[in-house]
Coordinates of C-alpha atoms and ligand atoms in Angstrom, one line a residue:
M16 CA 100.6 122.2 132.6
P17 CA 98.9 123.5 129.4
G18 CA 100.4 122.2 126.2
L19 CA 101.3 124.8 123.6
L20 CA 100.0 122.7 120.8
I21 CA 98.0 124.6 118.2
S22 CA 97.5 128.0 116.8
Q23 CA 93.9 128.1 115.9
S24 CA 92.1 129.7 113.0
C25 CA 89.5 132.0 114.6
S26 CA 88.3 133.8 111.5
D27 CA 84.5 133.9 111.4
Q28 CA 84.2 132.1 114.8
V29 CA 81.9 133.6 117.3
H30 CA 83.5 134.4 120.7
L31 CA 81.3 135.2 123.7
I32 CA 82.5 137.5 126.4
V33 CA 80.6 137.5 129.6
G34 CA 81.3 140.3 132.0
S35 CA 82.0 144.1 132.1
S36 CA 85.4 144.4 133.5
A37 CA 88.4 146.1 132.0
L38 CA 89.6 142.6 131.0
S39 CA 86.6 142.1 128.8
L40 CA 87.7 145.1 126.7
S41 CA 91.1 143.5 126.1
R42 CA 89.5 140.1 125.4
I43 CA 87.4 141.9 122.8
S44 CA 90.4 143.4 121.1
R45 CA 92.3 140.0 121.0
S46 CA 89.4 138.2 119.5
L47 CA 88.7 140.9 116.9
D48 CA 92.5 140.9 116.0
C49 CA 92.2 137.2 115.3
G50 CA 89.3 137.7 112.9
A51 CA 86.5 136.4 115.2
S52 CA 83.1 138.0 115.7
V53 CA 82.6 139.0 119.2
V54 CA 79.4 139.1 121.3
L55 CA 79.7 140.9 124.6
I56 CA 77.1 140.1 127.2
A57 CA 77.2 142.6 130.0
P58 CA 74.6 144.9 131.5
Q59 CA 75.7 148.5 131.7
P60 CA 77.7 148.8 135.0
S61 CA 74.9 150.0 137.3
T62 CA 76.9 151.1 140.3
P63 CA 78.8 154.2 139.4
L64 CA 82.2 152.5 139.2
S65 CA 85.1 154.9 139.3
N66 CA 86.1 153.8 135.8
S67 CA 82.7 152.9 134.4
T68 CA 82.6 156.1 132.2
T69 CA 85.9 155.1 130.6
W70 CA 84.7 151.6 130.1
N71 CA 81.5 152.8 128.3
A72 CA 83.5 155.2 126.2
E73 CA 85.9 152.6 125.2
L74 CA 83.2 150.1 124.4
Q75 CA 81.3 152.6 122.3
A76 CA 84.4 153.5 120.4
K77 CA 85.0 149.8 119.6
L78 CA 81.3 149.3 118.6
S79 CA 81.5 152.1 116.1
Q80 CA 84.9 150.9 114.7
F81 CA 84.1 147.1 114.4
S82 CA 81.0 145.8 112.8
K83 CA 82.0 142.3 114.1
L84 CA 81.3 143.4 117.7
T85 CA 77.9 143.2 119.2
W86 CA 77.0 144.2 122.7
L87 CA 74.0 142.7 124.5
D88 CA 73.2 145.0 127.4
R89 CA 71.7 142.3 129.6
E90 CA 72.5 139.4 132.0
F91 CA 73.9 136.2 130.7
D92 CA 71.5 133.4 129.8
F93 CA 72.6 129.8 129.4
Q94 CA 70.8 129.6 126.1
D95 CA 73.3 132.1 124.8
L96 CA 75.9 129.3 124.5
T97 CA 73.8 127.5 122.0
T98 CA 71.9 130.3 120.2
L99 CA 74.5 133.0 119.4
G100 CA 76.9 130.8 117.4
R101 CA 77.3 130.2 113.7
T102 CA 74.6 128.4 111.8
E103 CA 77.0 125.9 110.4
V104 CA 77.9 124.7 113.9
D105 CA 74.3 124.6 115.1
K106 CA 74.6 128.0 116.7
V107 CA 76.9 126.8 119.4
V108 CA 79.5 129.6 120.2
D109 CA 83.1 128.8 119.4
I110 CA 84.9 130.2 122.5
V111 CA 83.7 131.7 125.9
F112 CA 85.6 134.2 128.0
V113 CA 84.2 134.8 131.5
T114 CA 85.4 138.0 133.0
L115 CA 82.8 138.2 135.9
P116 CA 84.2 139.1 139.4
S117 CA 85.5 136.1 141.4
S118 CA 82.5 136.4 143.8
S119 CA 80.1 135.6 141.0
P120 CA 78.5 132.1 141.3
L121 CA 77.9 132.2 137.5
R122 CA 81.6 131.6 136.8
S123 CA 81.7 127.9 137.8
K124 CA 78.2 127.3 136.3
I125 CA 79.2 128.7 132.9
S126 CA 82.5 126.8 133.0
E127 CA 80.6 123.5 133.8
R128 CA 78.1 124.0 131.0
C129 CA 80.8 124.9 128.5
K130 CA 82.8 121.8 129.4
R131 CA 79.7 119.7 128.9
L132 CA 79.1 121.3 125.5
R133 CA 82.8 121.1 124.6
I134 CA 83.0 124.8 124.2
P135 CA 86.6 126.0 125.1
V136 CA 86.2 128.3 128.1
N137 CA 88.5 130.6 129.9
V138 CA 87.4 132.0 133.3
A139 CA 89.6 135.0 134.3
D140 CA 92.1 134.1 137.1
S141 CA 90.9 130.5 137.4
P142 CA 93.0 127.8 135.8
T143 CA 90.7 125.1 137.2
L144 CA 87.6 126.6 135.7
S145 CA 89.3 127.2 132.4
T146 CA 90.0 124.6 129.6
F147 CA 92.6 126.8 127.9
T148 CA 94.8 129.7 128.9
L149 CA 95.8 132.7 126.8
L150 CA 99.2 133.3 125.5
S151 CA 101.0 136.5 125.6
T152 CA 101.2 137.1 121.9
H153 CA 103.4 139.0 119.6
M154 CA 102.0 139.8 116.2
D155 CA 103.9 141.4 113.4
G156 CA 102.4 140.7 110.0
P157 CA 102.8 137.0 109.2
L158 CA 105.0 136.5 112.2
Q159 CA 103.3 135.6 115.4
F160 CA 104.6 134.0 118.5
G161 CA 103.1 133.3 121.9
V162 CA 104.6 132.9 125.4
T163 CA 103.2 131.1 128.4
T164 CA 104.8 130.6 131.7
S165 CA 102.2 127.8 132.3
G166 CA 100.1 129.8 134.8
T167 CA 103.1 131.0 136.9
G168 CA 102.7 134.7 136.0
C169 CA 101.2 136.5 133.0
R170 CA 103.2 139.6 133.7
L171 CA 106.4 137.6 133.4
A172 CA 105.1 136.0 130.2
S173 CA 104.4 139.4 128.7
R174 CA 107.9 140.7 129.8
I175 CA 109.6 137.6 128.2
R176 CA 107.5 138.1 125.0
R177 CA 108.6 141.7 124.8
E178 CA 112.3 140.8 125.3
L179 CA 112.1 138.1 122.7
A180 CA 110.5 140.5 120.2
S181 CA 113.1 143.1 120.9
T182 CA 115.9 140.8 119.7
L183 CA 114.3 140.5 116.3
P184 CA 115.1 142.9 113.5
R185 CA 112.5 145.6 113.1
D186 CA 111.4 144.5 109.7
I187 CA 111.3 140.8 110.4
S188 CA 107.7 140.5 109.1
K189 CA 109.0 141.7 105.6
A190 CA 111.6 139.0 105.7
C191 CA 108.8 136.4 106.3
E192 CA 106.8 137.9 103.4
K193 CA 109.8 137.8 101.2
V194 CA 110.7 134.2 102.0
G195 CA 107.0 133.3 101.3
K196 CA 107.2 135.0 97.9
L197 CA 110.4 133.1 97.0
K198 CA 108.7 129.9 97.9
Q199 CA 106.0 130.9 95.5
I200 CA 108.5 131.6 92.7
I201 CA 110.1 128.1 93.2
E202 CA 106.7 126.5 93.2
Q203 CA 105.7 128.2 90.0
E204 CA 109.0 127.6 88.2
D205 CA 109.1 124.0 89.4
A206 CA 105.5 123.4 88.4
I207 CA 105.4 119.8 87.3
D208 CA 102.6 117.2 86.8
D209 CA 100.0 117.0 89.4
A210 CA 101.0 113.6 90.9
E211 CA 104.6 114.6 91.5
N212 CA 103.5 118.0 92.8
A213 CA 101.3 116.3 95.4
V214 CA 104.3 114.4 96.8
Y215 CA 106.5 117.5 96.7
D216 CA 103.9 119.5 98.7
E217 CA 103.7 116.8 101.2
V218 CA 107.4 116.7 101.9
G219 CA 108.5 120.1 101.0
H220 CA 106.1 122.9 101.4
N221 CA 103.5 122.6 104.0
D222 CA 105.7 121.6 106.9
D223 CA 108.9 123.4 107.5
D224 CA 110.2 120.5 109.6
A225 CA 109.9 118.0 106.9
V226 CA 112.2 119.9 104.5
Q227 CA 114.8 120.5 107.1
T228 CA 115.1 117.2 108.9
H229 CA 118.4 116.8 110.5
K230 CA 119.1 113.1 109.9
F231 CA 121.8 112.1 112.3
N232 CA 123.6 108.8 111.6
E233 CA 121.6 108.0 108.6
L234 CA 123.2 108.0 105.2
V235 CA 120.5 108.7 102.7
I236 CA 121.6 108.7 99.1
E237 CA 119.3 110.8 97.0
E238 CA 117.6 109.5 93.9
D239 CA 119.5 110.9 91.0
S240 CA 116.6 111.7 88.7
S241 CA 117.5 115.1 87.4
I242 CA 114.1 116.7 88.0
D243 CA 114.0 115.4 91.5
K244 CA 117.5 116.5 92.2
K245 CA 116.8 119.9 90.8
R246 CA 113.8 120.4 93.1
K247 CA 115.7 119.2 96.0
Q248 CA 118.5 121.5 95.2
R249 CA 116.1 124.5 94.9
M250 CA 114.4 123.7 98.3
R251 CA 117.8 123.2 99.8
W252 CA 119.0 126.6 98.6
L253 CA 116.0 128.3 100.0
S254 CA 116.4 126.4 103.3
Q255 CA 120.1 127.5 103.4
I256 CA 119.2 131.1 102.9
V257 CA 116.6 130.9 105.6
E258 CA 118.9 129.0 107.9
Y259 CA 122.1 131.0 107.4
Y260 CA 121.5 134.5 106.4
P261 CA 121.7 136.7 109.4
L262 CA 118.1 137.6 110.2
S263 CA 118.9 141.3 109.9
Q264 CA 120.2 140.8 106.3
L265 CA 117.3 138.5 105.4
S266 CA 114.9 141.3 106.2
S267 CA 116.6 143.9 104.1
I268 CA 117.4 141.8 101.1
S269 CA 115.2 142.4 98.1
I270 CA 113.2 139.7 96.4
D271 CA 115.2 140.4 93.2
D272 CA 118.5 139.7 95.0
L273 CA 117.1 136.5 96.2
S274 CA 115.8 135.6 92.8
S275 CA 119.0 136.3 91.0
Q276 CA 121.0 134.2 93.4
Y277 CA 118.4 131.5 93.2
R278 CA 118.7 131.4 89.3
H279 CA 122.5 131.5 89.5
N280 CA 122.6 128.7 92.0
T281 CA 120.0 126.5 90.1
Q282 CA 122.0 127.0 86.9
F283 CA 125.1 125.8 88.5
V284 CA 123.4 122.8 90.0
I285 CA 121.9 121.7 86.7
N286 CA 125.2 122.0 85.0
E287 CA 126.8 120.0 87.7
S288 CA 124.2 117.3 87.6
N289 CA 124.9 117.0 83.8
T290 CA 128.5 116.2 84.3
N291 CA 130.0 113.0 85.8
K292 CA 131.9 115.1 88.3
N293 CA 133.4 113.4 91.2
G294 CA 132.8 114.5 94.8
V295 CA 135.0 116.7 96.9
I296 CA 136.3 115.9 100.4
S297 CA 137.4 118.5 102.9
L298 CA 139.2 117.7 106.2
V299 CA 138.0 120.5 108.4
G300 CA 139.1 121.5 111.9
S301 CA 136.2 122.6 114.1
G302 CA 138.3 124.3 116.8
P303 CA 138.1 123.5 120.4
G304 CA 134.3 123.7 120.9
A305 CA 132.9 127.2 120.8
P306 CA 131.1 127.9 117.5
G307 CA 132.8 131.3 117.5
L308 CA 136.1 129.7 117.2
L309 CA 135.3 128.1 113.8
T310 CA 137.1 129.7 111.0
T311 CA 134.9 131.2 108.3
A312 CA 136.4 128.7 105.9
A313 CA 135.2 125.8 108.2
L314 CA 131.8 127.4 108.5
S315 CA 131.5 127.8 104.7
A316 CA 132.5 124.1 104.3
I317 CA 129.9 122.7 106.7
T318 CA 127.1 124.9 105.4
T319 CA 127.6 123.9 101.8
A320 CA 128.2 120.2 102.4
D321 CA 126.1 117.2 101.3
L322 CA 127.4 115.0 104.0
V323 CA 129.2 115.8 107.2
L324 CA 131.2 113.1 109.0
A325 CA 131.8 114.4 112.5
D326 CA 134.0 113.4 115.3
K327 CA 132.0 112.7 118.4
L328 CA 134.0 115.3 120.3
V329 CA 132.6 118.0 118.0
P330 CA 130.2 119.8 120.4
A331 CA 126.6 120.5 119.8
G332 CA 127.1 124.2 119.4
V333 CA 129.1 123.5 116.2
L334 CA 126.9 120.7 115.0
D335 CA 123.9 123.1 115.4
L336 CA 125.4 125.2 112.6
I337 CA 125.1 122.3 110.1
P338 CA 122.0 123.0 108.1
R339 CA 119.2 120.6 109.0
H340 CA 119.0 119.1 105.5
V341 CA 122.7 118.1 105.4
E342 CA 123.2 114.5 106.3
T343 CA 125.3 114.3 109.4
F344 CA 127.0 111.3 110.8
I345 CA 128.7 111.4 114.1
A346 CA 131.4 108.8 114.6
K347 CA 130.5 106.1 117.0
K348 CA 134.1 105.9 118.2
F349 CA 134.3 104.4 121.7
P350 CA 137.2 102.8 123.4
G351 CA 137.5 99.3 121.9
N352 CA 135.9 100.0 118.5
A353 CA 137.9 103.0 117.3
E354 CA 139.5 101.2 114.4
A355 CA 136.2 99.8 113.2
A356 CA 134.4 103.1 113.6
Q357 CA 137.1 104.9 111.8
K358 CA 137.0 102.4 108.9
E359 CA 133.2 102.7 108.7
L360 CA 133.5 106.5 108.5
L361 CA 136.1 106.4 105.8
E362 CA 134.0 104.0 103.8
M363 CA 131.0 106.2 104.1
G364 CA 133.0 109.2 102.9
L365 CA 134.3 107.2 99.9
T366 CA 130.7 106.0 99.0
A367 CA 129.4 109.5 99.0
L368 CA 132.4 110.9 97.1
R369 CA 131.9 108.3 94.4
L370 CA 128.3 109.6 94.1
G371 CA 129.6 113.0 93.5
K372 CA 128.8 114.4 96.9
N373 CA 130.5 117.3 98.7
V374 CA 131.8 115.6 101.9
V375 CA 133.1 117.3 105.0
R376 CA 135.1 115.4 107.5
L377 CA 134.7 117.5 110.6
K378 CA 137.4 117.0 113.2
Q379 CA 137.8 118.4 116.7
G380 CA 140.5 121.1 117.0
D381 CA 143.0 120.9 114.2
P382 CA 142.9 117.9 111.9
Y383 CA 146.6 117.2 112.1
I384 CA 147.1 117.5 115.9
F385 CA 146.3 114.0 117.2
G386 CA 143.4 113.9 114.9
R387 CA 144.4 111.1 112.5
G388 CA 144.1 113.7 109.8
A389 CA 147.2 112.6 107.8
E390 CA 145.9 109.0 107.8
E391 CA 142.6 110.2 106.3
F392 CA 144.5 112.5 103.8
I393 CA 146.4 109.5 102.6
F394 CA 143.4 107.2 102.4
F395 CA 141.3 109.6 100.4
S396 CA 144.2 110.6 98.2
K397 CA 144.9 107.0 97.4
H398 CA 141.3 106.5 96.2
G399 CA 141.7 109.5 93.9
F400 CA 140.1 112.2 96.2
K401 CA 142.8 114.6 97.4
P402 CA 141.3 116.4 100.4
V403 CA 141.0 120.1 100.8
M404 CA 142.6 120.9 104.2
I405 CA 141.0 123.5 106.4
P406 CA 143.0 124.1 109.7
G407 CA 141.2 124.5 113.0
I408 CA 142.2 126.1 116.3
T409 CA 143.8 123.3 118.4
S410 CA 142.7 122.8 121.9
A411 CA 146.5 122.4 122.7
L412 CA 147.0 126.1 122.2
S413 CA 143.6 127.6 122.7
G414 CA 143.2 125.7 126.0
P415 CA 146.2 127.4 127.6
L416 CA 145.2 130.9 126.2
L417 CA 141.6 130.6 127.5
S418 CA 143.0 129.7 131.0
A419 CA 145.5 132.6 131.3
I420 CA 148.5 130.5 130.5
S421 CA 150.9 131.8 127.9
P422 CA 152.9 128.8 126.7
T423 CA 155.9 131.1 125.8
H424 CA 156.8 133.9 128.0
R425 CA 160.0 136.0 128.1
E426 CA 162.6 134.6 130.6
V427 CA 160.2 131.8 131.6
A428 CA 159.4 129.6 128.6
D429 CA 160.9 129.7 125.2
Q430 CA 159.7 126.4 123.8
V431 CA 156.4 124.5 123.6
L432 CA 155.8 120.8 123.2
I433 CA 152.5 119.2 122.4
C434 CA 152.4 115.5 123.2
T435 CA 150.1 112.7 124.2
G436 CA 149.6 110.8 127.5
T437 CA 148.4 107.8 125.7
G438 CA 150.7 105.6 123.6
R439 CA 149.6 103.3 120.8
K440 CA 147.0 100.8 121.8
G441 CA 146.9 102.3 125.3
A442 CA 150.7 101.7 126.1
A443 CA 152.8 104.2 128.0
P444 CA 153.9 107.0 125.6
V445 CA 157.5 108.1 125.2
I446 CA 158.1 110.5 128.1
P447 CA 159.8 113.8 127.1
E448 CA 162.9 115.0 128.9
F449 CA 162.5 117.8 131.4
V450 CA 163.4 121.2 130.1
E451 CA 163.1 124.1 132.7
S452 CA 162.1 126.7 130.0
R453 CA 159.6 124.5 128.2
T454 CA 155.8 124.4 128.4
T455 CA 154.5 120.8 127.7
I456 CA 151.0 120.2 126.8
F457 CA 149.6 116.7 127.2
L458 CA 146.5 115.7 125.3
M459 CA 144.6 112.4 126.0
A460 CA 146.3 112.2 129.4
L461 CA 143.7 112.8 132.0
H462 CA 142.1 109.4 132.2
R463 CA 145.5 108.2 133.5
L464 CA 146.7 111.3 135.1
R465 CA 148.3 109.6 138.2
D466 CA 150.4 107.3 135.8
V467 CA 151.5 110.2 133.6
V468 CA 152.6 112.2 136.6
G469 CA 154.4 109.2 138.0
W470 CA 156.3 108.7 134.7
L471 CA 157.3 112.4 134.7
K472 CA 158.6 112.1 138.2
D473 CA 160.6 109.0 137.2
A474 CA 162.0 111.0 134.4
G475 CA 163.3 113.7 136.7
W476 CA 160.6 116.4 136.5
R477 CA 160.4 118.6 139.6
V478 CA 157.3 117.9 141.7
D479 CA 156.8 121.6 142.5
L480 CA 156.5 122.4 138.9
P481 CA 153.4 124.5 138.2
C482 CA 150.7 122.8 136.0
A483 CA 147.1 123.1 135.1
I484 CA 144.3 121.0 133.8
V485 CA 142.0 122.7 131.3
E486 CA 138.8 121.0 130.5
R487 CA 136.2 121.7 127.9
A488 CA 138.2 124.7 126.8
S489 CA 136.1 127.4 125.2
C490 CA 132.8 125.8 126.3
P491 CA 130.5 127.5 128.8
D492 CA 131.3 124.8 131.3
Q493 CA 135.1 125.2 130.9
R494 CA 137.0 124.4 134.1
V495 CA 140.6 125.1 135.0
I496 CA 142.4 123.5 137.9
R497 CA 145.8 125.0 138.8
S498 CA 148.2 123.2 141.0
T499 CA 151.7 121.6 140.9
L500 CA 152.7 118.1 139.7
E501 CA 152.7 116.9 143.2
H502 CA 149.1 117.8 144.0
I503 CA 147.4 117.6 140.6
P504 CA 146.5 113.9 140.7
E505 CA 144.8 114.3 144.1
A506 CA 143.0 117.4 143.0
F507 CA 141.6 115.7 139.9
E508 CA 140.5 112.7 141.9
V509 CA 138.7 114.8 144.4
L510 CA 137.1 117.1 141.8
G511 CA 136.2 114.4 139.2
S512 CA 136.7 114.8 135.5
R513 CA 134.9 116.9 132.9
P514 CA 136.3 115.6 129.6
P515 CA 137.8 116.5 127.2
G516 CA 140.8 118.1 128.9
I517 CA 144.5 118.8 128.6
L518 CA 147.3 118.9 131.1
V519 CA 149.7 121.8 130.8
V520 CA 153.0 121.7 132.7
G521 CA 155.7 124.2 133.1
N522 CA 156.7 127.5 134.8
S523 CA 154.5 129.4 132.3
C524 CA 151.5 128.0 134.2
A525 CA 152.2 130.3 137.2
V526 CA 152.9 133.5 135.3
I527 CA 149.5 135.0 135.3
E528 CA 147.5 133.0 137.8
S529 CA 148.4 130.5 140.5
P530 CA 146.9 129.1 143.7
S531 CA 147.3 131.3 146.8
A532 CA 150.2 130.5 149.2
G533 CA 149.3 127.4 151.2
E534 CA 146.6 126.2 148.7
K535 CA 147.2 122.9 147.0
W536 CA 145.1 123.8 144.1
C537 CA 142.5 126.3 142.9
I538 CA 139.6 126.0 140.4
E539 CA 138.1 128.5 137.9
E540 CA 134.8 127.8 136.2
G541 CA 133.4 129.2 133.0
C542 CA 134.9 130.7 129.9
S543 CA 135.6 134.4 129.1
L544 CA 134.1 133.8 125.7
F545 CA 130.6 133.5 127.3
Ligands
SAH616 N1 142.7 117.5 117.0 C1 142.4 117.9 118.4 C2 142.8 117.0 119.4 C3 142.2 115.6 119.3 S1 142.8 114.5 120.4 C4 142.9 119.3 118.6 O1 143.6 119.9 117.9 O2 142.4 120.0 119.6 C5 141.6 114.6 121.7 C6 142.2 115.4 122.9 O3 142.2 116.7 122.7 C7 141.4 115.2 124.1 O4 141.7 114.0 124.8 C8 141.8 116.4 124.9 O5 143.0 116.2 125.5 C9 142.0 117.4 123.9 N2 140.8 118.3 123.7 C10 140.0 118.4 122.6 N3 139.1 119.4 122.8 C11 139.4 119.9 124.0 C12 138.8 121.0 124.7 N4 137.8 121.7 124.3 N5 139.3 121.3 125.9 C13 140.4 120.7 126.4 N6 140.9 119.6 125.7 C14 140.5 119.2 124.6

């Protein structure tokens, strides 16, 4: 499979095209577009091809339009490979395209010779004779992208390329140009002595990946030299704009708008670095999983943070929204080390706060629903950092909603209880009494579902009570299993688990949807949000 490794500079190269098919005309255009000089070697089509007149006319039009195009009206000679190129590379041509008909014995011979001379060669419709394939490319000013389906179909690649291009705002190339200009302004304003600049260029300018590395699980405390900090802040600001402005706005924003925000922001940063201001901590709820269910307050918190300390349950879709340059630590909380991991996380937060950082503690769902949010509130407050609290949509209530269960429903359910299936240190929890008109939502219960259901039965809950398991609520792979208390453990054992999930029990579970008569359970896959 060809590797999509490089985009090559073709300007001033010499590309040789051998053959007089319609394909050679399109090869000519592509090479000229990339800035290469093109030599076409093809005798005038002698047989009166049905389309030879058009071919000639099109070629003549190109010849009069492009001075970099030469046509040699003759047969190919192997010497052409080493005599028509640039002087600085000893006249070896840079790339060869063979568009001769598949019956031509020259195809494999040219390919062989090119391979020996290490000239990249492409023979039409022959991956084995070619050393490279062509991409279906999109070019719009400075923006270019190429699609390959690795030889499985160039028509498909072209269709995919068109579809991708159609999703971009029309003036995306302007956005690229504007961002480039802004980078220049930052470079000019931040011009410092050569040595430092060299380092800066190495890490910050030439390679977009370098400036936006997403360093998971690695707390890196920045050097606090003010000039260094200022530069990092400026690059950070630019990265944020590029990362978070909707593309459509980015392309319509003026360079002046960007510059004034840039100055405003820089001013703010410099002032801040001159004070001994303490850090800020926010305890932020991330919602059940779908990025769309983050609140705008949560989104703003994670996009402006210096450090994000995330629960491991926070799904990738949400983590993807954290700018790459923001340090992100995902709690390594596993059964058995929860306390140690929690302590480690809190200590990290505290260290960063003392360095004046803006810390976000990102928690699944809502921070105060089985999230140890209050413990953390007390911890940070005691150390002098009172957290800003940002609520999240809890899985306890969004799970039922996304699975067609209304926890309250007139004449069916008039109260809702959220509780846990796991007591402290894994012991049995206090089992709530059975109330006919209540919907009970159990979190952290599925790994011991049979036990939980057993305890409920012991406490007098009816076995024919409708219930549902909602797993990965709001995620594309959400799954709902509807059943009764009697059959739900069996269903879950047969189907296997897809954590995290909740158990919802009560008459409300059968109001909108329920298994058909005679069915012990039914399953629904997917989430209406997707
Ligand atoms: N603070 C979180 C709950 C944390 S306790 C909230 O408000 O949602 C962890 C439990 O939450 C899991 O064991 C599971 O029962 C539930 N849970 C979290 N996310 C879930 C999701 N997307 N779908 C279903 N259950 C989820």
